[in-house]
PDB file of C-alpha atoms in Angstrom:
ATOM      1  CA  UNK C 231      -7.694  57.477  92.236  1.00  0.00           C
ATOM      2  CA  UNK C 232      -4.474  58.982  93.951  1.00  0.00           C
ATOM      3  CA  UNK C 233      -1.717  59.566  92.046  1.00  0.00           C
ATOM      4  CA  UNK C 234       1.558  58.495  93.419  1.00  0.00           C
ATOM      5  CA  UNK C 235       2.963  62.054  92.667  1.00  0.00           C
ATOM      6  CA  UNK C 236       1.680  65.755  91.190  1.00  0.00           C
ATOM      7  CA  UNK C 237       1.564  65.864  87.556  1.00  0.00           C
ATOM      8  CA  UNK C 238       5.561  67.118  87.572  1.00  0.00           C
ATOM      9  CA  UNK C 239       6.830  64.530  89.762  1.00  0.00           C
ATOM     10  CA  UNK C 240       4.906  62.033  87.765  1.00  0.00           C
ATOM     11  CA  UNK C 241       6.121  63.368  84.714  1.00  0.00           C
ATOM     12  CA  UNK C 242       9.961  62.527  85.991  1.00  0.00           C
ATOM     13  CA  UNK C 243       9.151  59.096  86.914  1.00  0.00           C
ATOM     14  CA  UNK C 244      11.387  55.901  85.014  1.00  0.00           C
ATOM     15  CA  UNK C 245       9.103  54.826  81.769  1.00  0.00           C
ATOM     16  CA  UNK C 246      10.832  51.042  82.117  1.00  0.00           C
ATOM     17  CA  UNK C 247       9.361  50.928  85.462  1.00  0.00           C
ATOM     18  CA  UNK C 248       5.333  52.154  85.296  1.00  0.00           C
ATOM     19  CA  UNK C 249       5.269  50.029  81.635  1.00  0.00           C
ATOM     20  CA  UNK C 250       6.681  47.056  83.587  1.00  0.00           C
ATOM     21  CA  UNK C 251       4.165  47.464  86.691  1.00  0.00           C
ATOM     22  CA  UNK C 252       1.064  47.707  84.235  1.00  0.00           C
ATOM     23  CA  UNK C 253       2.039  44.814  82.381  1.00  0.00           C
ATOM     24  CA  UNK C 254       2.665  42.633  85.343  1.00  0.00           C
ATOM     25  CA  UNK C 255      -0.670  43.906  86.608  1.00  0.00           C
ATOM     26  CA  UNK C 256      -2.558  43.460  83.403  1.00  0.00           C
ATOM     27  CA  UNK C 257      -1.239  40.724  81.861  1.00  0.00           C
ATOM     28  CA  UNK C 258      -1.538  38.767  85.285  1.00  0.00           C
ATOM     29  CA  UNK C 259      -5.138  39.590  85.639  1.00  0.00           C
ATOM     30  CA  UNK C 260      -6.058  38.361  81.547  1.00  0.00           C
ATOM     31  CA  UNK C 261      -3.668  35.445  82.538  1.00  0.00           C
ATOM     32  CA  UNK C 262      -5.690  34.816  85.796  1.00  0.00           C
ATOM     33  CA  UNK C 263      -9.385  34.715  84.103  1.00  0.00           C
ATOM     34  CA  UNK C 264      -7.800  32.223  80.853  1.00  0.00           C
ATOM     35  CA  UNK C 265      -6.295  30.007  83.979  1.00  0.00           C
ATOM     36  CA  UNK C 266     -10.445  29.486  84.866  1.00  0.00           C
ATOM     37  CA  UNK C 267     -10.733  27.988  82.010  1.00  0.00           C
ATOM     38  CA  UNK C 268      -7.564  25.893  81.719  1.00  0.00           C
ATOM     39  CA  UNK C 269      -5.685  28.103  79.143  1.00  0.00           C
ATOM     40  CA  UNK C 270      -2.810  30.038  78.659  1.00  0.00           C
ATOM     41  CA  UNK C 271      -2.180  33.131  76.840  1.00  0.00           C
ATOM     42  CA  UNK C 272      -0.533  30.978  73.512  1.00  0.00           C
ATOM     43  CA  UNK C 273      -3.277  28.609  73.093  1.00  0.00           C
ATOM     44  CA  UNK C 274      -6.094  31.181  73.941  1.00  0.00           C
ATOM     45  CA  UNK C 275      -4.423  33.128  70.912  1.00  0.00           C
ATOM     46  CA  UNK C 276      -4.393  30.197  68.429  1.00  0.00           C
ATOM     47  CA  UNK C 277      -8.912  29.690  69.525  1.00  0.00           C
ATOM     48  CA  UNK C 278      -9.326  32.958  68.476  1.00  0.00           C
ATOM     49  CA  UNK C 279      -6.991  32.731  65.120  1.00  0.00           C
ATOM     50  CA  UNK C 280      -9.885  29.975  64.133  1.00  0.00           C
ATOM     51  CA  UNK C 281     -12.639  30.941  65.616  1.00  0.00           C
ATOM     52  CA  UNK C 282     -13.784  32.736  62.449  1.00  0.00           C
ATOM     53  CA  UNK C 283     -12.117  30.442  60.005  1.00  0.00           C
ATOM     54  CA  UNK C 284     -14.621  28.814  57.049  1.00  0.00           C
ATOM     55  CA  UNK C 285     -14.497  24.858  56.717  1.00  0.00           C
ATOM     56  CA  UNK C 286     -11.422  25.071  54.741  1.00  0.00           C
ATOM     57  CA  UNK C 287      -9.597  26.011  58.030  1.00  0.00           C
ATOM     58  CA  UNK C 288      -6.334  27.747  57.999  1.00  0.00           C
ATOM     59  CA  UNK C 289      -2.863  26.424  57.602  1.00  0.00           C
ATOM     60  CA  UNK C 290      -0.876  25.921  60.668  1.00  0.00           C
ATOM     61  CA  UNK C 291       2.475  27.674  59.196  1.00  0.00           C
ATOM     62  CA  UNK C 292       0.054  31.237  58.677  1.00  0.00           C
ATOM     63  CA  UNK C 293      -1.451  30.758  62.323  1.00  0.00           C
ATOM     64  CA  UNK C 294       2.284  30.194  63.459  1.00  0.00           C
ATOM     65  CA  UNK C 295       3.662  33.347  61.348  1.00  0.00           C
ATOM     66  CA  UNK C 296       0.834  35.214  63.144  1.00  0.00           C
ATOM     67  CA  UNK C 297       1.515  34.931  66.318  1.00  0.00           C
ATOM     68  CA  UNK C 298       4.996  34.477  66.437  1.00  0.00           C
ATOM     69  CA  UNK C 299       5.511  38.456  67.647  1.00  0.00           C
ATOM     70  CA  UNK C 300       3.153  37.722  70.670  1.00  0.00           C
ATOM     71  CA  UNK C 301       4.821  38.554  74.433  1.00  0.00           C
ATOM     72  CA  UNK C 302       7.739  36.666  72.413  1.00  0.00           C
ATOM     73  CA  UNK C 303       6.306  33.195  71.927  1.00  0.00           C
ATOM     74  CA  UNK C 304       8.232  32.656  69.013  1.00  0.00           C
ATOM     75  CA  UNK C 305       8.676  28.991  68.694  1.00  0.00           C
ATOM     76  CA  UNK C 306       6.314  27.916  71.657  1.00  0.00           C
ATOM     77  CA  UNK C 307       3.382  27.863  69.209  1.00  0.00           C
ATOM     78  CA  UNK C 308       4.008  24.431  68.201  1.00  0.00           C
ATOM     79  CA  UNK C 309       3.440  22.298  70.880  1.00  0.00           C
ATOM     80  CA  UNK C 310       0.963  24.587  71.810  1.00  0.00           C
ATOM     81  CA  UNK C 311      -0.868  23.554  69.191  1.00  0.00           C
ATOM     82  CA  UNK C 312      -0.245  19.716  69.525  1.00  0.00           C
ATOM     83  CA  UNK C 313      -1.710  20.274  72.867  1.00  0.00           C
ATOM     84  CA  UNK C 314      -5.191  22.081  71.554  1.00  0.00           C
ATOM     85  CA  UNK C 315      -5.416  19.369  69.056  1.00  0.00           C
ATOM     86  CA  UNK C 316      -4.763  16.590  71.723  1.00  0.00           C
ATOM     87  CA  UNK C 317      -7.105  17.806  74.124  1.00  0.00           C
ATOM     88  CA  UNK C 318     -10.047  17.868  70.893  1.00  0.00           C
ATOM     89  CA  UNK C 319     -10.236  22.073  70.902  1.00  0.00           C
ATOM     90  CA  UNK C 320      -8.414  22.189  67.279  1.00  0.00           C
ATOM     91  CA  UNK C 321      -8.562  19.486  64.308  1.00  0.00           C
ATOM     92  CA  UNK C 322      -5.536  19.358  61.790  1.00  0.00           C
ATOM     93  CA  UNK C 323      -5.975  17.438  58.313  1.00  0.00           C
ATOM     94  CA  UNK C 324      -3.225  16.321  56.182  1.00  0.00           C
ATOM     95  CA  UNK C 325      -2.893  19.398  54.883  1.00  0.00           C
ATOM     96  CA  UNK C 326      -1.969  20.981  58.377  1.00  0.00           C
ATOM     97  CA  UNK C 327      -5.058  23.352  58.065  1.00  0.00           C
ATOM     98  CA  UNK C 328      -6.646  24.096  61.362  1.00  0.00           C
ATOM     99  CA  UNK C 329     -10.302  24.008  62.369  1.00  0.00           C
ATOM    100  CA  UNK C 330     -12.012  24.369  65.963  1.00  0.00           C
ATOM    101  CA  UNK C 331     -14.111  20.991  66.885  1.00  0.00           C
ATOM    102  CA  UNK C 332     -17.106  22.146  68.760  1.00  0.00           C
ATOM    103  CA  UNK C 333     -15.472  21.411  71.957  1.00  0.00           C
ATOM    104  CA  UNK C 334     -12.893  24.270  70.933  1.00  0.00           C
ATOM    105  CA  UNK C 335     -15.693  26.723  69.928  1.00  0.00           C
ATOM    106  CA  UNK C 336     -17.495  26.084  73.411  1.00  0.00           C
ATOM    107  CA  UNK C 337     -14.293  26.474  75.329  1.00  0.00           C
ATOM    108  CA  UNK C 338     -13.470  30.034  73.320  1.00  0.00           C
ATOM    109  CA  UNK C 339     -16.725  31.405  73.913  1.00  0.00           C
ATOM    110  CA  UNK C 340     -16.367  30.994  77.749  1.00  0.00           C
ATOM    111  CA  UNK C 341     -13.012  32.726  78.176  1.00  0.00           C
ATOM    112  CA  UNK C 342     -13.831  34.788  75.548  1.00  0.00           C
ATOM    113  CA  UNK C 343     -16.863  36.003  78.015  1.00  0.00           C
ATOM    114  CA  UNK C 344     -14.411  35.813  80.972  1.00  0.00           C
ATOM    115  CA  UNK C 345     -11.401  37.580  79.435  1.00  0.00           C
ATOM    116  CA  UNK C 346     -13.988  40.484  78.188  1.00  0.00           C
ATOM    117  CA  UNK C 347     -14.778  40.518  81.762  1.00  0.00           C
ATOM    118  CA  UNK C 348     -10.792  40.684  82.957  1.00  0.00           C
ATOM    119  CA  UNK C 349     -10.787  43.702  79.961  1.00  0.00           C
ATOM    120  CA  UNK C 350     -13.899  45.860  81.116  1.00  0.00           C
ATOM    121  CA  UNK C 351     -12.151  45.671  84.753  1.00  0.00           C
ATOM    122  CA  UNK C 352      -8.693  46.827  83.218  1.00  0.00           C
ATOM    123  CA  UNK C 353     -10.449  49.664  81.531  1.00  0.00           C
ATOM    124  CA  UNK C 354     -13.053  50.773  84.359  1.00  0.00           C
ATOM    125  CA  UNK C 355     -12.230  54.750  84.964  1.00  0.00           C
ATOM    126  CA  UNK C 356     -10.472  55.273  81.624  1.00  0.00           C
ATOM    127  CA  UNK C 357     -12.019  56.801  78.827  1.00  0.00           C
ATOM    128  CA  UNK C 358     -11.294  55.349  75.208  1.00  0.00           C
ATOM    129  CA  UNK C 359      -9.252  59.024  74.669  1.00  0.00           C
ATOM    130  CA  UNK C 360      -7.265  58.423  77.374  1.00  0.00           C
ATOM    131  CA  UNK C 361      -6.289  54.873  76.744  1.00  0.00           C
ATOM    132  CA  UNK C 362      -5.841  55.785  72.711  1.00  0.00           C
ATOM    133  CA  UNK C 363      -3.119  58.710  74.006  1.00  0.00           C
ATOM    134  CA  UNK C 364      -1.608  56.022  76.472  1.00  0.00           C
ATOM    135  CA  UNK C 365      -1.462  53.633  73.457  1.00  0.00           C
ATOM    136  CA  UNK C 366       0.135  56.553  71.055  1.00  0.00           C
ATOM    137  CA  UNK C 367       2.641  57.719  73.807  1.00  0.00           C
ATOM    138  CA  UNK C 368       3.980  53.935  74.260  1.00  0.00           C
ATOM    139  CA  UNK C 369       3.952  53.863  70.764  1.00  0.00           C
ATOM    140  CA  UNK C 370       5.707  56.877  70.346  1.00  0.00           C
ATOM    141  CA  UNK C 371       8.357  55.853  72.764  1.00  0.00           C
ATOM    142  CA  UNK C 372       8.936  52.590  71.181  1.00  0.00           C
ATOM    143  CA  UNK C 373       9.419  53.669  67.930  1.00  0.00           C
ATOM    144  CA  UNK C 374      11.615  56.563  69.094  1.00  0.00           C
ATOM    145  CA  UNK C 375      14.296  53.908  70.460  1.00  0.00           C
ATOM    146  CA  UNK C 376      14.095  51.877  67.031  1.00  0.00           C
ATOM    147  CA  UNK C 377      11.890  48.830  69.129  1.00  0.00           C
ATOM    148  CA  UNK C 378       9.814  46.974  67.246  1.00  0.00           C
ATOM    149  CA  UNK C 379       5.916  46.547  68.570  1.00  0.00           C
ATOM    150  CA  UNK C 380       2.907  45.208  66.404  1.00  0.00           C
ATOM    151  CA  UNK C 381      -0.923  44.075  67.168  1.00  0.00           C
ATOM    152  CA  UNK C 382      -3.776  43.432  65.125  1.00  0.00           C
TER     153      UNK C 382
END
């Protein structure tokens, strides 16, 4: 790959701006393989909160509380969910525990093969200790201005 400068011209270059570009690129690329399968990013998070749920399911508030941090969903989750249970993805008992139906297993093992897919082309060229520093650096920066970032 080119580089758009030498290493010290790269190394002056605006933080805000590269971090932007990459996650306009990236994002817009996972975005673009869910949209193949009819999903967003918020519902395509709530699938994978239950895919590995038991029968007992898991409550709606902890699935909310979860993912509330995500690209800044916050409140969004809800209807979100209304929507997965209306279209028979996700079941919710009186309780409000969630489950996947079968339909909502099927449909998270297709993106899930597609968005692995989007991922692997992300990553080709970039060794795991190169993406781990890239990771600690933005890391490092964030916590150095007092931001707040989490994933698990």
């Amino acid at each position: 790959m080119d580089y758009s400068h030498d290493d010290a011209g790269l190394a002056r270059q605006p933080i805000g701006y590269w971090s932007w570009a990459a996650h306009v690129a990236t994002v817009g690329h996972i975005r673009a393989a869910l949209a193949e399968h009819g999903l967003t990013q918020p519902p395509w998070w709530v699938l994978n909160q239950l895919v590995e749920t038991d029968e007992a399911g898991r409550p709606r508030a902890e699935v909310v509380a979860t993912l509330r941090g995500y690209l800044g969903v916050g409140d969004a989750l809800e209807p979100e969910i209304d929507t997965l249970i209306a279209r028979g993805h996700v079941t919710q008992d009186t309780a409000a525990r969630l489950r996947l139906t079968a339909e909502g297993h099927a449909l998270r093992a297709e993106a899930y093969e597609r968005v692995g897919r989007a991922t692997a082309e992300i990553h080709a060229g970039i060794p795991d200790e190169e993406f781990v520093a890239a990771l600690k650096v933005l890391q490092r920066m964030i916590h150095n201005v007092g931001g707040k970032a989490w994933h698990h």
